[in-house]
GROMACS .gro file of C-alpha atoms in nm:
model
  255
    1UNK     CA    1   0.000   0.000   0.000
    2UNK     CA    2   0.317   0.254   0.068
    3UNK     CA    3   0.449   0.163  -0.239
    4UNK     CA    4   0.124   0.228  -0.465
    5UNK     CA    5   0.068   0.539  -0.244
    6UNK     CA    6   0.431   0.663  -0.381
    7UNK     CA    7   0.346   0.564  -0.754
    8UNK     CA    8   0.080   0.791  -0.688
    9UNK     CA    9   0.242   1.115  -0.551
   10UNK     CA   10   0.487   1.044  -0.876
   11UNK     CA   11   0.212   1.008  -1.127
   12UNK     CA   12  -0.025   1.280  -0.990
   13UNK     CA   13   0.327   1.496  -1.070
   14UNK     CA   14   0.382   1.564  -0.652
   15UNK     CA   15   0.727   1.494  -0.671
   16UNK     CA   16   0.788   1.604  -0.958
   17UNK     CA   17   0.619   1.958  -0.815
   18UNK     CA   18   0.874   1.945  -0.487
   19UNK     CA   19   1.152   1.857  -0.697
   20UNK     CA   20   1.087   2.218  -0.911
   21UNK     CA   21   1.060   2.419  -0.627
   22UNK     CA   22   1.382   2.264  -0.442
   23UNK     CA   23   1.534   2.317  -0.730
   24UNK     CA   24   1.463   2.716  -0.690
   25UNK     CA   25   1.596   2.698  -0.330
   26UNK     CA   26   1.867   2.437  -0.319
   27UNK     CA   27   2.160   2.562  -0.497
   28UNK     CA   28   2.436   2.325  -0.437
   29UNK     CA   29   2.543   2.006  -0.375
   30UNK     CA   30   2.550   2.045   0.009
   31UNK     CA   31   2.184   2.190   0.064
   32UNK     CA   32   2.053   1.903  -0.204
   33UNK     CA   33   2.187   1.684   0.047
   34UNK     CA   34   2.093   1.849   0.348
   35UNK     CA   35   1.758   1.862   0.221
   36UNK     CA   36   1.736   1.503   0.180
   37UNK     CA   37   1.858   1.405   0.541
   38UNK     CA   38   1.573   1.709   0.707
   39UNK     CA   39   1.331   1.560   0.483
   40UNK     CA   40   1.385   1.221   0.625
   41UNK     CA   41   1.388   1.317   0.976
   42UNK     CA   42   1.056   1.446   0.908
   43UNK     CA   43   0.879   1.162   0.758
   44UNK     CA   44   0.888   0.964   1.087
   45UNK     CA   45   0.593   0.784   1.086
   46UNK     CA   46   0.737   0.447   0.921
   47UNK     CA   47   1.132   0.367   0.810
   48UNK     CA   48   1.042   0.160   0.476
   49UNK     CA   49   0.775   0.474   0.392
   50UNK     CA   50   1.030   0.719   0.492
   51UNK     CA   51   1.299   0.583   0.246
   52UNK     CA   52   1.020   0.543  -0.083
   53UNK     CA   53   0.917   0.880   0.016
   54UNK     CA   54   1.296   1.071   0.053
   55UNK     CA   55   1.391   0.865  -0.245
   56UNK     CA   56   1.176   0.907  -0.522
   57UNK     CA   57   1.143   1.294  -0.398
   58UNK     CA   58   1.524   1.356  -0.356
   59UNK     CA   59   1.624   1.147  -0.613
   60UNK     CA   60   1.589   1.407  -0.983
   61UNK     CA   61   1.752   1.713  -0.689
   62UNK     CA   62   2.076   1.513  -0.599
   63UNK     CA   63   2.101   1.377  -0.956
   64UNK     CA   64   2.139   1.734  -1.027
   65UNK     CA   65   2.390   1.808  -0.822
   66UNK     CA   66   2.573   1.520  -0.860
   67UNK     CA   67   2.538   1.339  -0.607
   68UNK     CA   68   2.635   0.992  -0.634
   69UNK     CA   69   2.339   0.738  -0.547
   70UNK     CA   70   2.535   0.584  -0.308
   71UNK     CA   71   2.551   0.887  -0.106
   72UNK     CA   72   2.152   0.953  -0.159
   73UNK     CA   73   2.115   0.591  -0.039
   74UNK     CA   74   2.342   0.608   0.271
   75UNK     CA   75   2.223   0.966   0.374
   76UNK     CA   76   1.793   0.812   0.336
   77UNK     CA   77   1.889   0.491   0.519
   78UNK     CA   78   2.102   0.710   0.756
   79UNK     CA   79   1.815   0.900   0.878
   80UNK     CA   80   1.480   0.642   0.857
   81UNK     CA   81   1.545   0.374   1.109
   82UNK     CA   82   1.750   0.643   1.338
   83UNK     CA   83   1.425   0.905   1.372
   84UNK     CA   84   1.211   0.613   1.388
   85UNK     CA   85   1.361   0.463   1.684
   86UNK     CA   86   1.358   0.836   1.857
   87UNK     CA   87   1.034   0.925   1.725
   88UNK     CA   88   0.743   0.832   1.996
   89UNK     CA   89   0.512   0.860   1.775
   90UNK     CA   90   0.601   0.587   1.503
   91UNK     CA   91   0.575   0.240   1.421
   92UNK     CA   92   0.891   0.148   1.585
   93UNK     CA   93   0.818   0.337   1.916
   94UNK     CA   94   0.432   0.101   1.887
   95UNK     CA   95   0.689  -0.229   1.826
   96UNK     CA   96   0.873  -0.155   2.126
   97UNK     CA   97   0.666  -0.009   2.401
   98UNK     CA   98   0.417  -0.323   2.313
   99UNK     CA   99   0.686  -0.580   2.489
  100UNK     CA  100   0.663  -0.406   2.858
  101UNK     CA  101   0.357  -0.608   2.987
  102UNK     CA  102   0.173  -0.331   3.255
  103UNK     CA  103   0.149  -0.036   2.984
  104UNK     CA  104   0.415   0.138   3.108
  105UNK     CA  105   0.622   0.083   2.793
  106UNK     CA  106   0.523   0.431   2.580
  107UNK     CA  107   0.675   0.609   2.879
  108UNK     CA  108   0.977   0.399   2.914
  109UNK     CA  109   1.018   0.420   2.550
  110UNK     CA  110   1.013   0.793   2.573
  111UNK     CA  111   1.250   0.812   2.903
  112UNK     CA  112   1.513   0.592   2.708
  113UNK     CA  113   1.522   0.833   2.364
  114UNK     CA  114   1.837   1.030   2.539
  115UNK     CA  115   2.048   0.730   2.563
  116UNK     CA  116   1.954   0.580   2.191
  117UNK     CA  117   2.320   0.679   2.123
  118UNK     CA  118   2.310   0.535   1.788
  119UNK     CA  119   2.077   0.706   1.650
  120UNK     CA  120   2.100   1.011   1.772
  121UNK     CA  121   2.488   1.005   1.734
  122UNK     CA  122   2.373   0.902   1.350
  123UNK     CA  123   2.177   1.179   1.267
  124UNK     CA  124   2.429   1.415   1.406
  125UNK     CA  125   2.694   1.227   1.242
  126UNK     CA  126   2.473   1.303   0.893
  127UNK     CA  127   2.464   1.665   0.922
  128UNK     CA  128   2.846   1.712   0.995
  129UNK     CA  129   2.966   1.467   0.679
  130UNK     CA  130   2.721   1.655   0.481
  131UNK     CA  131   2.819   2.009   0.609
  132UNK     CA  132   3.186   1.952   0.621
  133UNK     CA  133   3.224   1.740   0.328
  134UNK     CA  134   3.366   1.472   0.474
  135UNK     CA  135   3.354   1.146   0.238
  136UNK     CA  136   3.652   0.850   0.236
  137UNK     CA  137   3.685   0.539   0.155
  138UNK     CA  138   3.419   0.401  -0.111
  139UNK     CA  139   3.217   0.707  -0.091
  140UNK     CA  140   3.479   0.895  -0.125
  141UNK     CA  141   3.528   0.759  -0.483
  142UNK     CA  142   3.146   0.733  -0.552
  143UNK     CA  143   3.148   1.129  -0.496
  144UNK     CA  144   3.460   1.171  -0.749
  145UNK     CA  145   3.315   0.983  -0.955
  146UNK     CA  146   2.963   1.167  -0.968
  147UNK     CA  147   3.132   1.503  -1.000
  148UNK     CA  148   3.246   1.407  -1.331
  149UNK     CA  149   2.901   1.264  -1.459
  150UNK     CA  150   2.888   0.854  -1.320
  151UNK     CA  151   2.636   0.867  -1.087
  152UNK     CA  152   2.665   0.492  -1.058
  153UNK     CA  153   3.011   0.451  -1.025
  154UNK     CA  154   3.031   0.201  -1.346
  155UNK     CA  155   2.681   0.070  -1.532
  156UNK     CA  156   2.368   0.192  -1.400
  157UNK     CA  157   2.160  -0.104  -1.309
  158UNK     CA  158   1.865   0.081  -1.330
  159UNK     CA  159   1.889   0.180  -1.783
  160UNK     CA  160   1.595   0.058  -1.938
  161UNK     CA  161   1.336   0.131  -1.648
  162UNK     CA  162   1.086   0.360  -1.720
  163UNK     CA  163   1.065   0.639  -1.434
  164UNK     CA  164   0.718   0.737  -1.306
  165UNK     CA  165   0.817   1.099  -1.163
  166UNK     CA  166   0.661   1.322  -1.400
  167UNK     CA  167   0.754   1.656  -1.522
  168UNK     CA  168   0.498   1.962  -1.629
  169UNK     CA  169   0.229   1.857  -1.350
  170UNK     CA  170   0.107   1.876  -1.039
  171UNK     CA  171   0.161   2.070  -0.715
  172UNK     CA  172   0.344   2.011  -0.377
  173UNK     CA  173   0.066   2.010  -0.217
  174UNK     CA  174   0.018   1.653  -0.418
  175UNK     CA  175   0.326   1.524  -0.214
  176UNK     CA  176   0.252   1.691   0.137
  177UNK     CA  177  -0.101   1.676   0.203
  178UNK     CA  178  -0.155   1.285   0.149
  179UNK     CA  179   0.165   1.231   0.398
  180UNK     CA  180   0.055   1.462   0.632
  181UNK     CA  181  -0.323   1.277   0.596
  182UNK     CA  182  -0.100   0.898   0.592
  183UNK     CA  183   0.083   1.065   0.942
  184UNK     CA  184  -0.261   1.128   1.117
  185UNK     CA  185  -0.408   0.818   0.966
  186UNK     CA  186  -0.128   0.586   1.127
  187UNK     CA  187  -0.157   0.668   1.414
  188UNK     CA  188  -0.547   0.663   1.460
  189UNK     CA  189  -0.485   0.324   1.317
  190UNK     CA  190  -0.242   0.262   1.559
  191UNK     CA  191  -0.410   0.372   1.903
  192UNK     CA  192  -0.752   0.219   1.770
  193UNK     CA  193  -0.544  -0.091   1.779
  194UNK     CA  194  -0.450  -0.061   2.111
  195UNK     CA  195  -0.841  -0.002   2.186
  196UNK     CA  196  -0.850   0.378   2.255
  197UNK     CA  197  -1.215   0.432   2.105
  198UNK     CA  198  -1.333   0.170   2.357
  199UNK     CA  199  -1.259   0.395   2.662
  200UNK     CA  200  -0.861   0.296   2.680
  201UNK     CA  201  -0.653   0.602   2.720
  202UNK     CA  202  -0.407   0.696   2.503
  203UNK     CA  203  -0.127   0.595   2.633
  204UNK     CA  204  -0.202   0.270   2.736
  205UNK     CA  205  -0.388   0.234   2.380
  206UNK     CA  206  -0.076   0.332   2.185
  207UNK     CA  207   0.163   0.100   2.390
  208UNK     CA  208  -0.084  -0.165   2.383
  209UNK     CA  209  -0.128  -0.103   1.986
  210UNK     CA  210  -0.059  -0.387   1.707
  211UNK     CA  211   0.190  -0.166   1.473
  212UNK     CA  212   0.169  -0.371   1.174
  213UNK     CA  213  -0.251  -0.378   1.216
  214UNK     CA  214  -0.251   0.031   1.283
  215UNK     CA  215   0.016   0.074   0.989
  216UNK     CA  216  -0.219  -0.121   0.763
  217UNK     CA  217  -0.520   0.062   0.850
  218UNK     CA  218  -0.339   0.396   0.841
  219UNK     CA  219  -0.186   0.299   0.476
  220UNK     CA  220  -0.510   0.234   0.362
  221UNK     CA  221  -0.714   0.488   0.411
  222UNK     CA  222  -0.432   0.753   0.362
  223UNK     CA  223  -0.417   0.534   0.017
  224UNK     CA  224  -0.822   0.576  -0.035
  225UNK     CA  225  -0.801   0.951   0.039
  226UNK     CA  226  -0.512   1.006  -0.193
  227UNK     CA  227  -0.691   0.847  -0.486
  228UNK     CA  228  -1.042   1.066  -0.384
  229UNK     CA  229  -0.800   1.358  -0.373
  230UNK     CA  230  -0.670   1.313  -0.693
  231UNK     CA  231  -0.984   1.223  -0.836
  232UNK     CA  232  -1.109   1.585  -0.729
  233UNK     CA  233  -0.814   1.764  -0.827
  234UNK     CA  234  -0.862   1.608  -1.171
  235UNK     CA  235  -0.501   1.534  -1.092
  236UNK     CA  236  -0.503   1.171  -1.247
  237UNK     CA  237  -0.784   0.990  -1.426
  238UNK     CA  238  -1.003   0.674  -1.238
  239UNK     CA  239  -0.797   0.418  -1.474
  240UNK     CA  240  -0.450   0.581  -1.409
  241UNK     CA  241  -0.470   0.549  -1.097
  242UNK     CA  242  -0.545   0.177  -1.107
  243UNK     CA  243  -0.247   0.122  -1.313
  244UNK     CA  244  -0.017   0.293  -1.044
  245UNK     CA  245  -0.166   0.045  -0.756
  246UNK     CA  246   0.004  -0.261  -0.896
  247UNK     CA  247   0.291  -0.034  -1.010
  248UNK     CA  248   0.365   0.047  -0.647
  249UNK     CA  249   0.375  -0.319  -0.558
  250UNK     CA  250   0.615  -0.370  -0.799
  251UNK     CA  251   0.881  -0.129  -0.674
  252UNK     CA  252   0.810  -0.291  -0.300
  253UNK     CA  253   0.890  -0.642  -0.423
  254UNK     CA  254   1.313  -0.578  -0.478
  255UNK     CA  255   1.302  -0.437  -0.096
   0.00000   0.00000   0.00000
């Protein structure tokens, strides 16, 4: 369902839409990827929908600026599972806090956060390579290499794929309303998991939540009002939109 939502914001031109205006405001290599780690720390709700999301978004900005795809990959997977694990509301923080047994374990969740040293040391660790330009080793040469034009660093594994971002179309507000609406949606799903519309309160509701049964909900009905959205907008037609659904399934299956 994250996957078809994504094929969505690309087809309905959302991405696309950010990708113009960043290009307006980012003008070098170090804000592209600056962008790309603050845009991941934001999208906190879910690590796998955080990195479909920062990728297909970032993905035209940093290509160009030349930045190498191996630094676009490390810098997304850099900041998903780190703000997820930090985040308290997320479907990490829901994983964890479920295994404390008196529904205590939101609050313990939250009183451990300062001493998550790897992830917060991560995140910090992502803004100083990125502001200082710090790159050795492998990346190092990925980096040279994308400065002169190989983004890949040798063939490009991806030549022949057709990409679904589209140019000429669409608005940001095609990309940031239907995560802001997926956000909200996730975690209704995940507290009415936990049983807080049957007088549970919301703490104990959102430890005592099934994340995987709150993410689905939350998915799908962020997925249902995207495609009404659209459908109002006149963004995308009825039978586009069924051709993105099994489109995003697709680009799940490699992961």
């Amino acid at each position: 369902i994250l996957g078809s939502m994504v094929s969505l914001m690309n087809k309905a031109g959302g991405s696309a839409a950010f990708g113009r205006w960043a290009a307006k405001n980012i003008k070098s290599r170090v804000g592209a990827q600056l962008a790309t780690v603050v845009l991941g720390c934001l999208i906190f709700i879910d690590d796998y929908f955080n990195c479909l999301t920062v990728g297909s978004v970032m993905r035209p900005v940093t290509d160009k600026h030349r930045v190498s795809r191996a630094k676009l990959a490390y810098l997304i997977d850099s900041t998903a599972a780190p703000v997820c694990i930090i985040a308290p509301i997320s479907s990490w923080a829901a994983a964890v806090s479920g295994f404390v047994d008196d529904g205590s374990g939101l609050a313990l969740f939250i009183q451990a956060i300062p001493f998550n040293f790897y992830a917060l040391l991560t995140i910090v660790t992502m803004f100083c390579l990125v502001s200082f330009k710090i790159d050795y080793g492998p990346m190092a040469l990925n980096e040279s290499n994308a400065m002169e034009g190989d983004l890949f660093s040798g063939a490009n594994p991806y030549a022949g794929m057709s990409d679904d971002v589209l140019e000429g179309k669409g608005r940001v507000i095609d990309l940031v309303l239907p995560i802001l609406v997926l956000v909200v949606c996730c975690i209704i799903g995940m507290i009415y998991s936990g049983g807080f519309f049957s007088g549970t309160s919301f703490v104990d509701a959102f430890s005592g939540s099934d994340a995987s049964v709150g993410l689905m909900l939350g998915s799908f009905f962020g997925l249902v009002f995207t495609m009404v959205f659209y459908l109002a907008r006149r963004s995308m037609k009825f039978s586009e939109i069924m051709a993105s659904i099994p489109e995003g399934f697709k680009a799940m299956v490699p992961a």
